[in-house]
Amino acid sequence: MTSNSCKRASWSGQLAFVLASAASAIGLGNLWRFPYLAARYGGGMFIAVYLALVVTLGFTLMLTEIAIGRMTKQSQLTAYSRLRGGWGVLGLVATVIPLLITPYYCVIGGWVLYYLKTYCIMAFSGVSVMGEAAAGSGDFFGAFVASPFAPFGYGMVFVLACAGVIVLGVKNGIEKSNLVMMPVLFVMAVAISLYVVFMPGSGEGLKYYLVPNMDCLRDAKGSFSLALLGKTVLGAMGQMFYSLSLAMGIMITYGSYMNREDSIERCVRRIELFDTIIAVVAGLMIIPVVYMFAVKTGTPVETAMNAGPGLMFITLPRVFATLGAVGPWLGLAFFLLVTFAAATSAISLLEACVASVCDLLGLERKPATFFTTALVMFLATFSALGFGPWADVRVFGMQFLDFFDFVTNSVLMPITAAATCVFVGFVIGPKTIADEVRACGREFRSEALYRVMVRYFAPALVTAILVSETCRALGLFGWSI
Ligand code: PFF
């Protein structure tokens, strides 16, 4: 099936691999999903549950994917069948996932670019493009996504920028772009969060975000609710999945460029650490200001803290507008950070697709990038026009973008992750992965944990996500994480 004639690319070292994987993991999920979920599901308690899941389930899934990639030196499309004939279908599903995610993720990247441009204008010219106090930010966003050409145009610029990095290769493209974007992202995140934390009046919001709030586990009558605890755990699990870029083939592809001398176990721990730090810091940037804004304007805090596009493109601009002259500059810094976070994640998604095309067809990077980018641009058209000229078109009652998000995150990713665990746990055996981790005389300290997790707990937990995500997306049983 595979013809991999050209020499496989490799990272220049362990640090480059960790940086690239962290860059993939740190994305919109950290910025617009984690803070909201943490605030909603008990603050510090949610963070503690999330951390426990990251170091167990997240660790297991990520280590598995990286080891499969490094062992086979293949991207996800051909890696499974290399290990065991007949499992190629799993590779195919794992390839369809980034192929469906990349287009809509790039469309959202286009929205971010548009806001970056808007804040540039507002900061440098002083003109308040969104109307005084950004009161019209909802209309501003609505008009943009509904317009016939702009969302498509910005989305295409974003796709082409990512493709430009990919075509340069692993070392010259992905590594070098990360070396610029990741430090800027990190510095911006720390600077903005410090600014927010030291703002007068931020204390209440910080408390709301960080102090464990057990009331979230009590029902209307005030008694402890097991169902609410389950919801919190499932919310944290879904977020971990999303945030660590698991089950999208990315970690298999990135693992396939990894050197055998490097420690997979240590790398996984570091990637998780970086990703979690940025998620927690994102909350420090966002929650206190949104909380203050809610109190000031008399908006219920829960309403103000909505997750997703509403928080980033409507609420936060309103919040920035209440901060006087600093507002546009803070907005500019924030959207620069978001642009980099989205770009580094989109690059990894596109790379997972391009590498699959290279491995399957034995193509060189340039034609493979060209072909894949054209396909991504075509698919992106649906999500880009889905709020505008095609707003009336619905797929199972959903707009295109929401539909692609649902199919991938709620259905295909949990299925792929569960099948991968079964594949490792019962077909090739955990020992195969453990041997790869121990390559070149490395230790595998968490092997006992890994073996139990991959065989029993991980498939069960991942199946629970599949059920809960499907209920959430279809609005069954009042599920609304
Ligand atoms: N892990 C990245 C993020 O948190 O944004 C990348 C990503 C996750 C992209 C999930 C797409 C997705 F559906």
Short mmCIF file of C-alpha atoms and ligand atoms in Angstrom, two decimals:
data_model
loop_
_atom_site.label_atom_id
_atom_site.label_comp_id
_atom_site.label_asym_id
_atom_site.label_seq_id
_atom_site.Cartn_x
_atom_site.Cartn_y
_atom_site.Cartn_z
CA MET A 1 0.00 0.00 0.00
CA THR A 2 2.78 2.32 0.89
CA SER A 3 5.53 3.66 -1.23
CA ASN A 4 7.73 5.83 0.85
CA SER A 5 10.58 6.36 -1.51
CA CYS A 6 11.91 9.65 -0.19
CA LYS A 7 13.91 9.83 3.03
CA ARG A 8 11.68 10.65 5.96
CA ALA A 9 12.06 14.08 7.52
CA SER A 10 13.01 14.33 11.18
CA TRP A 11 12.97 16.92 13.95
CA SER A 12 16.26 18.52 14.75
CA GLY A 13 15.96 17.37 18.35
CA GLN A 14 13.77 16.54 21.31
CA LEU A 15 13.06 20.18 22.05
CA ALA A 16 11.87 20.81 18.50
CA PHE A 17 9.50 17.88 18.77
CA VAL A 18 8.11 19.01 22.13
CA LEU A 19 7.69 22.55 20.84
CA ALA A 20 5.90 21.40 17.69
CA SER A 21 3.57 19.08 19.57
CA ALA A 22 2.83 21.72 22.20
CA ALA A 23 2.21 24.20 19.40
CA SER A 24 -0.30 21.79 17.93
CA ALA A 25 -2.00 21.21 21.26
CA ILE A 26 -2.17 24.87 22.27
CA GLY A 27 -4.98 26.32 20.20
CA LEU A 28 -8.47 27.69 20.32
CA GLY A 29 -9.41 24.89 22.70
CA ASN A 30 -7.14 26.36 25.38
CA LEU A 31 -8.34 29.87 24.81
CA TRP A 32 -12.07 29.66 24.36
CA ARG A 33 -13.04 26.33 25.83
CA PHE A 34 -10.96 25.64 28.93
CA PRO A 35 -11.61 28.91 30.80
CA TYR A 36 -15.33 28.64 30.21
CA LEU A 37 -15.55 25.03 31.34
CA ALA A 38 -13.40 25.67 34.40
CA ALA A 39 -15.51 28.64 35.42
CA ARG A 40 -18.70 26.72 34.91
CA TYR A 41 -17.76 23.42 36.53
CA GLY A 42 -16.44 24.43 39.91
CA GLY A 43 -13.25 26.41 39.21
CA GLY A 44 -10.32 24.79 40.99
CA MET A 45 -12.23 21.52 41.26
CA PHE A 46 -12.55 21.27 37.48
CA ILE A 47 -8.86 22.11 37.09
CA ALA A 48 -7.93 19.31 39.52
CA VAL A 49 -10.11 16.76 37.69
CA TYR A 50 -8.67 17.92 34.38
CA LEU A 51 -5.09 17.52 35.62
CA ALA A 52 -5.79 14.02 36.93
CA LEU A 53 -7.17 13.03 33.53
CA VAL A 54 -4.30 14.59 31.60
CA VAL A 55 -1.64 12.62 33.49
CA THR A 56 -3.49 9.31 33.13
CA LEU A 57 -5.79 9.09 30.11
CA GLY A 58 -4.16 11.89 28.12
CA PHE A 59 -0.75 10.43 28.83
CA THR A 60 -1.83 6.99 27.62
CA LEU A 61 -3.40 8.16 24.38
CA MET A 62 -0.64 10.57 23.45
CA LEU A 63 2.15 8.14 24.21
CA THR A 64 0.40 5.48 22.14
CA GLU A 65 0.06 7.72 19.11
CA ILE A 66 3.62 9.00 19.22
CA ALA A 67 5.01 5.48 19.63
CA ILE A 68 2.95 4.17 16.70
CA GLY A 69 4.27 6.98 14.52
CA ARG A 70 7.88 6.55 15.53
CA MET A 71 7.77 2.78 15.23
CA THR A 72 6.31 2.73 11.74
CA LYS A 73 7.78 5.98 10.40
CA GLN A 74 4.39 6.48 8.79
CA SER A 75 1.58 8.95 9.15
CA GLN A 76 -1.75 7.72 10.48
CA LEU A 77 -3.12 6.67 7.09
CA THR A 78 -0.61 3.87 6.63
CA ALA A 79 0.72 3.35 10.17
CA TYR A 80 -2.00 1.01 11.44
CA SER A 81 -1.86 -1.28 8.41
CA ARG A 82 1.93 -1.40 8.69
CA LEU A 83 1.57 -2.81 12.17
CA ARG A 84 -1.25 -5.23 11.37
CA GLY A 85 -2.82 -5.94 8.02
CA GLY A 86 -6.57 -5.40 7.93
CA TRP A 87 -6.45 -2.34 10.22
CA GLY A 88 -6.06 0.13 7.37
CA VAL A 89 -9.66 1.30 7.84
CA LEU A 90 -8.72 2.79 11.18
CA GLY A 91 -5.95 4.73 9.46
CA LEU A 92 -8.41 5.94 6.89
CA VAL A 93 -10.82 7.24 9.55
CA ALA A 94 -7.91 8.85 11.39
CA THR A 95 -7.03 10.66 8.17
CA VAL A 96 -10.55 11.81 7.41
CA ILE A 97 -10.60 13.56 10.81
CA PRO A 98 -7.89 16.19 10.14
CA LEU A 99 -9.14 16.48 6.59
CA LEU A 100 -12.53 17.58 7.92
CA ILE A 101 -11.21 19.65 10.81
CA THR A 102 -8.55 21.63 8.93
CA PRO A 103 -11.01 23.45 6.64
CA TYR A 104 -13.32 24.71 9.36
CA TYR A 105 -10.46 25.43 11.76
CA CYS A 106 -8.90 27.61 9.03
CA VAL A 107 -12.21 29.40 8.50
CA ILE A 108 -12.20 30.28 12.21
CA GLY A 109 -8.53 31.24 11.76
CA GLY A 110 -9.77 33.65 9.09
CA TRP A 111 -12.20 35.22 11.57
CA VAL A 112 -9.29 35.69 13.97
CA LEU A 113 -7.21 37.34 11.22
CA TYR A 114 -10.06 39.73 10.52
CA TYR A 115 -10.23 40.70 14.19
CA LEU A 116 -6.47 41.11 14.29
CA LYS A 117 -6.71 43.54 11.38
CA THR A 118 -9.63 45.35 13.05
CA TYR A 119 -7.71 45.79 16.30
CA CYS A 120 -4.65 46.97 14.38
CA ILE A 121 -6.78 49.72 12.87
CA MET A 122 -8.40 50.57 16.19
CA ALA A 123 -5.10 50.65 18.10
CA PHE A 124 -3.10 52.66 15.56
CA SER A 125 -5.76 55.01 14.20
CA GLY A 126 -8.00 55.33 17.24
CA VAL A 127 -11.10 54.81 15.11
CA SER A 128 -13.59 52.56 16.91
CA VAL A 129 -14.57 50.32 14.03
CA MET A 130 -17.03 48.32 16.13
CA GLY A 131 -18.99 51.33 17.30
CA GLU A 132 -18.61 53.16 20.58
CA ALA A 133 -17.98 50.84 23.53
CA ALA A 134 -18.13 47.98 21.01
CA ALA A 135 -21.81 47.85 21.82
CA GLY A 136 -22.35 46.65 18.30
CA SER A 137 -19.77 43.87 18.48
CA GLY A 138 -22.51 41.26 18.03
CA ASP A 139 -23.71 42.96 14.86
CA PHE A 140 -20.12 43.49 13.75
CA PHE A 141 -19.39 39.78 14.04
CA GLY A 142 -22.75 38.78 12.57
CA ALA A 143 -22.29 41.07 9.56
CA PHE A 144 -18.81 39.72 8.93
CA VAL A 145 -19.66 36.00 9.00
CA ALA A 146 -22.81 36.62 6.95
CA SER A 147 -21.04 38.54 4.21
CA PRO A 148 -20.61 36.64 0.96
CA PHE A 149 -16.89 37.02 0.37
CA ALA A 150 -14.95 38.23 3.44
CA PRO A 151 -15.05 35.02 5.59
CA PHE A 152 -14.04 33.00 2.56
CA GLY A 153 -11.24 35.41 1.65
CA TYR A 154 -9.75 35.59 5.14
CA GLY A 155 -10.08 31.82 5.52
CA MET A 156 -8.17 31.32 2.27
CA VAL A 157 -5.38 33.66 3.37
CA PHE A 158 -5.10 31.63 6.55
CA VAL A 159 -5.00 28.28 4.68
CA LEU A 160 -2.38 29.57 2.24
CA ALA A 161 -0.20 30.92 5.06
CA CYS A 162 -0.26 27.49 6.75
CA ALA A 163 0.42 25.74 3.43
CA GLY A 164 3.38 28.09 2.90
CA VAL A 165 4.92 26.82 6.13
CA ILE A 166 4.20 23.17 5.37
CA VAL A 167 5.76 23.30 1.92
CA LEU A 168 9.05 24.42 3.45
CA GLY A 169 9.28 21.11 5.31
CA VAL A 170 9.56 19.87 8.87
CA LYS A 171 12.80 21.61 9.85
CA ASN A 172 12.64 24.74 7.71
CA GLY A 173 8.90 25.28 7.87
CA ILE A 174 7.21 23.84 10.95
CA GLU A 175 10.15 24.09 13.35
CA LYS A 176 11.20 27.60 12.34
CA SER A 177 7.67 29.00 12.40
CA ASN A 178 7.18 27.55 15.87
CA LEU A 179 10.41 29.13 17.03
CA VAL A 180 8.92 32.53 16.21
CA MET A 181 5.27 32.03 17.11
CA MET A 182 5.48 30.01 20.31
CA PRO A 183 7.70 32.38 22.33
CA VAL A 184 5.55 35.35 21.23
CA LEU A 185 2.42 33.43 22.23
CA PHE A 186 3.88 32.54 25.61
CA VAL A 187 5.11 36.05 26.39
CA MET A 188 1.80 37.62 25.30
CA ALA A 189 -0.20 35.16 27.41
CA VAL A 190 1.88 35.80 30.51
CA ALA A 191 1.93 39.59 29.97
CA ILE A 192 -1.83 39.86 29.41
CA SER A 193 -2.65 37.61 32.34
CA LEU A 194 -0.35 39.60 34.65
CA TYR A 195 -1.99 42.81 33.50
CA VAL A 196 -5.43 41.35 34.21
CA VAL A 197 -4.50 39.79 37.55
CA PHE A 198 -3.17 43.14 38.82
CA MET A 199 -6.13 45.15 37.55
CA PRO A 200 -8.11 46.70 40.39
CA GLY A 201 -11.21 44.62 41.08
CA SER A 202 -9.98 41.38 39.52
CA GLY A 203 -10.10 39.49 42.84
CA GLU A 204 -13.69 38.30 42.63
CA GLY A 205 -13.23 36.94 39.13
CA LEU A 206 -10.02 35.18 40.13
CA LYS A 207 -11.82 33.59 43.06
CA TYR A 208 -14.63 32.50 40.75
CA TYR A 209 -12.08 30.86 38.45
CA LEU A 210 -9.60 29.29 40.84
CA VAL A 211 -11.29 28.48 44.13
CA PRO A 212 -12.88 25.03 44.10
CA ASN A 213 -16.62 25.49 44.24
CA MET A 214 -18.40 22.40 45.53
CA ASP A 215 -21.80 24.03 44.96
CA CYS A 216 -21.45 22.95 41.35
CA LEU A 217 -21.97 19.40 42.54
CA ARG A 218 -25.21 20.18 44.40
CA ASP A 219 -28.60 19.93 42.79
CA ALA A 220 -31.47 22.40 43.16
CA LYS A 221 -32.30 20.96 46.60
CA GLY A 222 -28.74 21.45 47.76
CA SER A 223 -27.79 17.77 48.00
CA PHE A 224 -24.76 16.17 46.37
CA SER A 225 -25.47 15.02 42.81
CA LEU A 226 -23.58 12.15 41.24
CA ALA A 227 -24.92 13.17 37.84
CA LEU A 228 -23.32 16.61 38.18
CA LEU A 229 -20.02 15.02 39.17
CA GLY A 230 -20.24 12.79 36.09
CA LYS A 231 -20.92 15.83 33.96
CA THR A 232 -17.87 17.59 35.36
CA VAL A 233 -15.63 14.60 34.70
CA LEU A 234 -16.98 14.15 31.19
CA GLY A 235 -16.60 17.85 30.47
CA ALA A 236 -12.97 17.69 31.60
CA MET A 237 -12.40 14.54 29.56
CA GLY A 238 -13.83 16.01 26.36
CA GLN A 239 -11.73 19.11 26.87
CA MET A 240 -8.57 17.11 27.42
CA PHE A 241 -9.17 15.23 24.20
CA TYR A 242 -9.74 18.40 22.24
CA SER A 243 -6.88 20.28 23.81
CA LEU A 244 -4.18 17.65 23.45
CA SER A 245 -4.90 17.14 19.72
CA LEU A 246 -5.57 13.46 20.31
CA ALA A 247 -7.11 11.03 17.83
CA MET A 248 -6.56 13.33 14.85
CA GLY A 249 -3.51 11.58 13.48
CA ILE A 250 -1.33 14.56 14.32
CA MET A 251 0.64 12.87 17.07
CA ILE A 252 1.23 9.79 14.89
CA THR A 253 2.55 11.99 12.07
CA TYR A 254 4.69 14.11 14.41
CA GLY A 255 5.91 10.92 16.13
CA SER A 256 7.00 9.57 12.76
CA TYR A 257 9.57 12.40 12.53
CA MET A 258 10.92 11.69 16.01
CA ASN A 259 14.41 10.35 16.61
CA ARG A 260 14.71 6.96 18.30
CA GLU A 261 17.13 8.28 20.92
CA ASP A 262 14.58 10.73 22.33
CA SER A 263 12.41 9.82 25.29
CA ILE A 264 8.75 9.57 24.32
CA GLU A 265 7.65 9.46 27.95
CA ARG A 266 9.48 12.62 28.91
CA CYS A 267 8.25 14.42 25.79
CA VAL A 268 4.63 13.55 26.53
CA ARG A 269 4.91 14.90 30.08
CA ARG A 270 6.38 18.17 28.77
CA ILE A 271 3.77 18.63 26.05
CA GLU A 272 1.03 18.11 28.63
CA LEU A 273 2.66 20.57 30.97
CA PHE A 274 2.91 23.33 28.33
CA ASP A 275 -0.61 22.78 27.13
CA THR A 276 -2.07 22.86 30.63
CA ILE A 277 -0.09 25.95 31.65
CA ILE A 278 -1.43 27.89 28.67
CA ALA A 279 -4.98 26.69 29.34
CA VAL A 280 -4.82 27.84 32.97
CA VAL A 281 -3.16 31.13 31.98
CA ALA A 282 -5.87 31.68 29.36
CA GLY A 283 -8.38 31.52 32.17
CA LEU A 284 -6.40 34.15 34.11
CA MET A 285 -6.56 36.43 31.04
CA ILE A 286 -10.22 35.97 30.34
CA ILE A 287 -12.29 35.07 33.41
CA PRO A 288 -11.54 38.07 35.68
CA VAL A 289 -12.25 40.65 32.96
CA VAL A 290 -15.42 38.94 31.78
CA TYR A 291 -16.53 38.61 35.41
CA MET A 292 -15.95 42.32 36.07
CA PHE A 293 -17.75 43.16 32.87
CA ALA A 294 -20.73 40.98 33.85
CA VAL A 295 -20.98 42.65 37.25
CA LYS A 296 -20.62 46.13 35.77
CA THR A 297 -23.28 45.63 33.11
CA GLY A 298 -25.63 43.52 35.21
CA THR A 299 -25.27 40.52 32.88
CA PRO A 300 -25.57 37.13 34.60
CA VAL A 301 -22.03 35.76 34.94
CA GLU A 302 -22.99 32.43 33.33
CA THR A 303 -24.36 34.21 30.27
CA ALA A 304 -21.27 36.36 29.87
CA MET A 305 -18.99 33.31 30.11
CA ASN A 306 -20.36 31.50 27.06
CA ALA A 307 -17.85 29.26 25.33
CA GLY A 308 -16.82 29.39 21.72
CA PRO A 309 -17.06 32.11 19.12
CA GLY A 310 -19.46 34.24 21.20
CA LEU A 311 -16.90 34.68 23.98
CA MET A 312 -14.01 35.54 21.71
CA PHE A 313 -15.67 37.58 19.00
CA ILE A 314 -18.51 39.31 20.82
CA THR A 315 -18.05 39.38 24.60
CA LEU A 316 -14.31 40.05 24.77
CA PRO A 317 -14.45 43.02 22.33
CA ARG A 318 -17.12 44.51 24.59
CA VAL A 319 -14.90 43.92 27.58
CA PHE A 320 -11.88 45.52 25.86
CA ALA A 321 -14.03 48.53 25.01
CA THR A 322 -14.70 49.17 28.70
CA LEU A 323 -10.96 49.51 29.39
CA GLY A 324 -10.48 52.92 27.82
CA ALA A 325 -7.36 53.71 25.83
CA VAL A 326 -5.72 50.41 26.81
CA GLY A 327 -8.60 48.41 25.30
CA PRO A 328 -7.60 48.41 21.61
CA TRP A 329 -3.99 47.57 22.49
CA LEU A 330 -5.06 44.75 24.75
CA GLY A 331 -7.37 43.53 21.96
CA LEU A 332 -4.49 43.69 19.50
CA ALA A 333 -2.17 41.71 21.78
CA PHE A 334 -4.90 39.20 22.49
CA PHE A 335 -5.79 38.57 18.85
CA LEU A 336 -2.14 38.30 17.88
CA LEU A 337 -1.82 35.57 20.50
CA VAL A 338 -4.98 33.85 19.23
CA THR A 339 -3.74 34.08 15.62
CA PHE A 340 -0.51 32.32 16.55
CA ALA A 341 -2.28 29.69 18.65
CA ALA A 342 -4.70 28.93 15.81
CA ALA A 343 -1.98 28.98 13.14
CA THR A 344 0.35 26.55 14.90
CA SER A 345 -2.56 24.14 15.46
CA ALA A 346 -3.79 24.48 11.87
CA ILE A 347 -0.27 23.82 10.58
CA SER A 348 -0.18 20.54 12.50
CA LEU A 349 -3.61 19.56 11.19
CA LEU A 350 -2.60 20.30 7.61
CA GLU A 351 0.69 18.47 8.07
CA ALA A 352 -1.20 15.35 9.20
CA CYS A 353 -3.13 15.47 5.91
CA VAL A 354 -0.11 16.25 3.72
CA ALA A 355 2.00 13.50 5.32
CA SER A 356 -0.78 10.99 4.65
CA VAL A 357 -0.87 11.94 0.98
CA CYS A 358 2.94 11.67 0.81
CA ASP A 359 2.92 8.22 2.43
CA LEU A 360 0.04 6.83 0.42
CA LEU A 361 1.01 8.08 -2.98
CA GLY A 362 4.76 8.38 -2.49
CA LEU A 363 4.55 12.02 -3.54
CA GLU A 364 7.11 14.66 -2.72
CA ARG A 365 6.11 17.30 -0.18
CA LYS A 366 5.46 20.06 -2.72
CA PRO A 367 2.86 18.34 -4.92
CA ALA A 368 1.30 16.69 -1.88
CA THR A 369 0.91 20.09 -0.19
CA PHE A 370 -0.52 21.57 -3.36
CA PHE A 371 -3.06 18.80 -3.76
CA THR A 372 -4.10 18.75 -0.09
CA THR A 373 -4.37 22.53 0.14
CA ALA A 374 -6.67 22.59 -2.88
CA LEU A 375 -8.88 19.99 -1.23
CA VAL A 376 -8.90 21.87 2.08
CA MET A 377 -9.82 25.12 0.28
CA PHE A 378 -12.69 23.40 -1.44
CA LEU A 379 -14.02 21.94 1.82
CA ALA A 380 -13.50 25.25 3.64
CA THR A 381 -15.89 26.92 1.24
CA PHE A 382 -18.81 25.16 2.91
CA SER A 383 -17.97 26.41 6.39
CA ALA A 384 -17.01 29.89 5.11
CA LEU A 385 -20.28 30.40 3.28
CA GLY A 386 -22.37 28.50 5.80
CA PHE A 387 -23.24 31.61 7.82
CA GLY A 388 -23.73 33.77 4.73
CA PRO A 389 -25.10 32.83 1.32
CA TRP A 390 -25.68 29.22 2.42
CA ALA A 391 -27.10 30.07 5.83
CA ASP A 392 -30.34 28.28 5.04
CA VAL A 393 -28.65 25.01 4.20
CA ARG A 394 -28.66 22.60 7.12
CA VAL A 395 -27.02 19.18 7.53
CA PHE A 396 -28.92 17.21 10.17
CA GLY A 397 -30.18 20.53 11.45
CA MET A 398 -26.69 22.00 11.78
CA GLN A 399 -24.75 24.64 9.92
CA PHE A 400 -21.80 23.24 7.93
CA LEU A 401 -19.16 24.34 10.45
CA ASP A 402 -21.08 22.88 13.40
CA PHE A 403 -21.71 19.72 11.44
CA PHE A 404 -18.01 19.16 10.65
CA ASP A 405 -17.18 19.90 14.27
CA PHE A 406 -19.78 17.42 15.49
CA VAL A 407 -18.79 14.60 13.13
CA THR A 408 -15.12 14.88 14.03
CA ASN A 409 -15.01 15.83 17.71
CA SER A 410 -18.09 14.01 18.91
CA VAL A 411 -18.14 10.93 16.72
CA LEU A 412 -15.00 10.08 14.75
CA MET A 413 -12.39 11.09 17.32
CA PRO A 414 -13.78 9.05 20.23
CA ILE A 415 -14.30 6.09 17.88
CA THR A 416 -10.72 6.34 16.63
CA ALA A 417 -9.32 6.67 20.14
CA ALA A 418 -11.32 3.70 21.44
CA ALA A 419 -10.37 1.57 18.42
CA THR A 420 -6.70 2.55 18.85
CA CYS A 421 -6.81 1.40 22.48
CA VAL A 422 -8.36 -1.93 21.46
CA PHE A 423 -5.76 -2.23 18.69
CA VAL A 424 -2.90 -1.68 21.12
CA GLY A 425 -4.40 -3.44 24.12
CA PHE A 426 -5.57 -6.61 22.39
CA VAL A 427 -4.14 -6.83 18.87
CA ILE A 428 -0.51 -5.74 18.83
CA GLY A 429 -0.27 -5.75 22.65
CA PRO A 430 0.92 -2.99 25.02
CA LYS A 431 4.37 -4.60 25.02
CA THR A 432 4.93 -3.48 21.42
CA ILE A 433 4.40 0.14 22.47
CA ALA A 434 6.39 -0.34 25.68
CA ASP A 435 9.34 -1.72 23.68
CA GLU A 436 9.28 1.36 21.46
CA VAL A 437 9.24 3.65 24.49
CA ARG A 438 12.21 1.74 25.92
CA ALA A 439 14.17 1.98 22.65
CA CYS A 440 17.84 2.89 22.96
CA GLY A 441 17.89 1.87 26.61
CA ARG A 442 15.32 4.40 27.81
CA GLU A 443 13.27 3.79 30.94
CA PHE A 444 9.49 3.51 30.87
CA ARG A 445 8.58 4.61 34.35
CA SER A 446 4.80 4.60 34.01
CA GLU A 447 4.57 1.27 32.22
CA ALA A 448 2.27 -0.39 34.77
CA LEU A 449 -0.13 2.57 34.62
CA TYR A 450 0.05 2.55 30.84
CA ARG A 451 -0.79 -1.14 30.49
CA VAL A 452 -3.87 -0.93 32.71
CA MET A 453 -5.05 2.30 31.15
CA VAL A 454 -4.70 1.26 27.54
CA ARG A 455 -6.48 -2.07 27.98
CA TYR A 456 -9.30 -1.27 30.34
CA PHE A 457 -9.81 2.30 31.48
CA ALA A 458 -9.05 4.22 28.32
CA PRO A 459 -11.52 2.39 26.03
CA ALA A 460 -14.24 2.66 28.68
CA LEU A 461 -13.63 6.35 29.35
CA VAL A 462 -13.42 7.17 25.66
CA THR A 463 -16.68 5.35 24.99
CA ALA A 464 -18.26 7.46 27.74
CA ILE A 465 -17.10 10.57 25.88
CA LEU A 466 -18.64 9.26 22.67
CA VAL A 467 -22.01 8.79 24.36
CA SER A 468 -21.90 12.11 26.22
CA GLU A 469 -20.72 14.11 23.20
CA THR A 470 -23.43 12.64 21.02
CA CYS A 471 -26.06 13.48 23.66
CA ARG A 472 -24.65 16.99 23.94
CA ALA A 473 -24.57 17.66 20.23
CA LEU A 474 -28.02 16.23 19.65
CA GLY A 475 -29.40 17.89 22.77
CA LEU A 476 -30.47 14.58 24.29
CA PHE A 477 -31.24 14.24 28.02
CA GLY A 478 -30.69 17.96 28.55
CA TRP A 479 -26.93 17.53 28.16
CA SER A 480 -25.17 20.81 27.50
CA ILE A 481 -21.46 20.72 28.30
N1 PFF B 1 -5.58 21.17 20.19
C1 PFF B 1 -5.85 22.30 19.37
C2 PFF B 1 -6.83 23.21 20.06
O1 PFF B 1 -7.01 23.05 21.27
O2 PFF B 1 -7.36 24.09 19.46
C3 PFF B 1 -6.19 21.88 17.99
C4 PFF B 1 -7.55 21.34 17.69
C5 PFF B 1 -8.34 20.65 18.53
C6 PFF B 1 -8.01 21.55 16.49
C7 PFF B 1 -9.58 20.17 18.16
C8 PFF B 1 -9.23 21.11 16.11
C9 PFF B 1 -10.03 20.41 16.96
F1 PFF B 1 -11.20 19.98 16.57
#
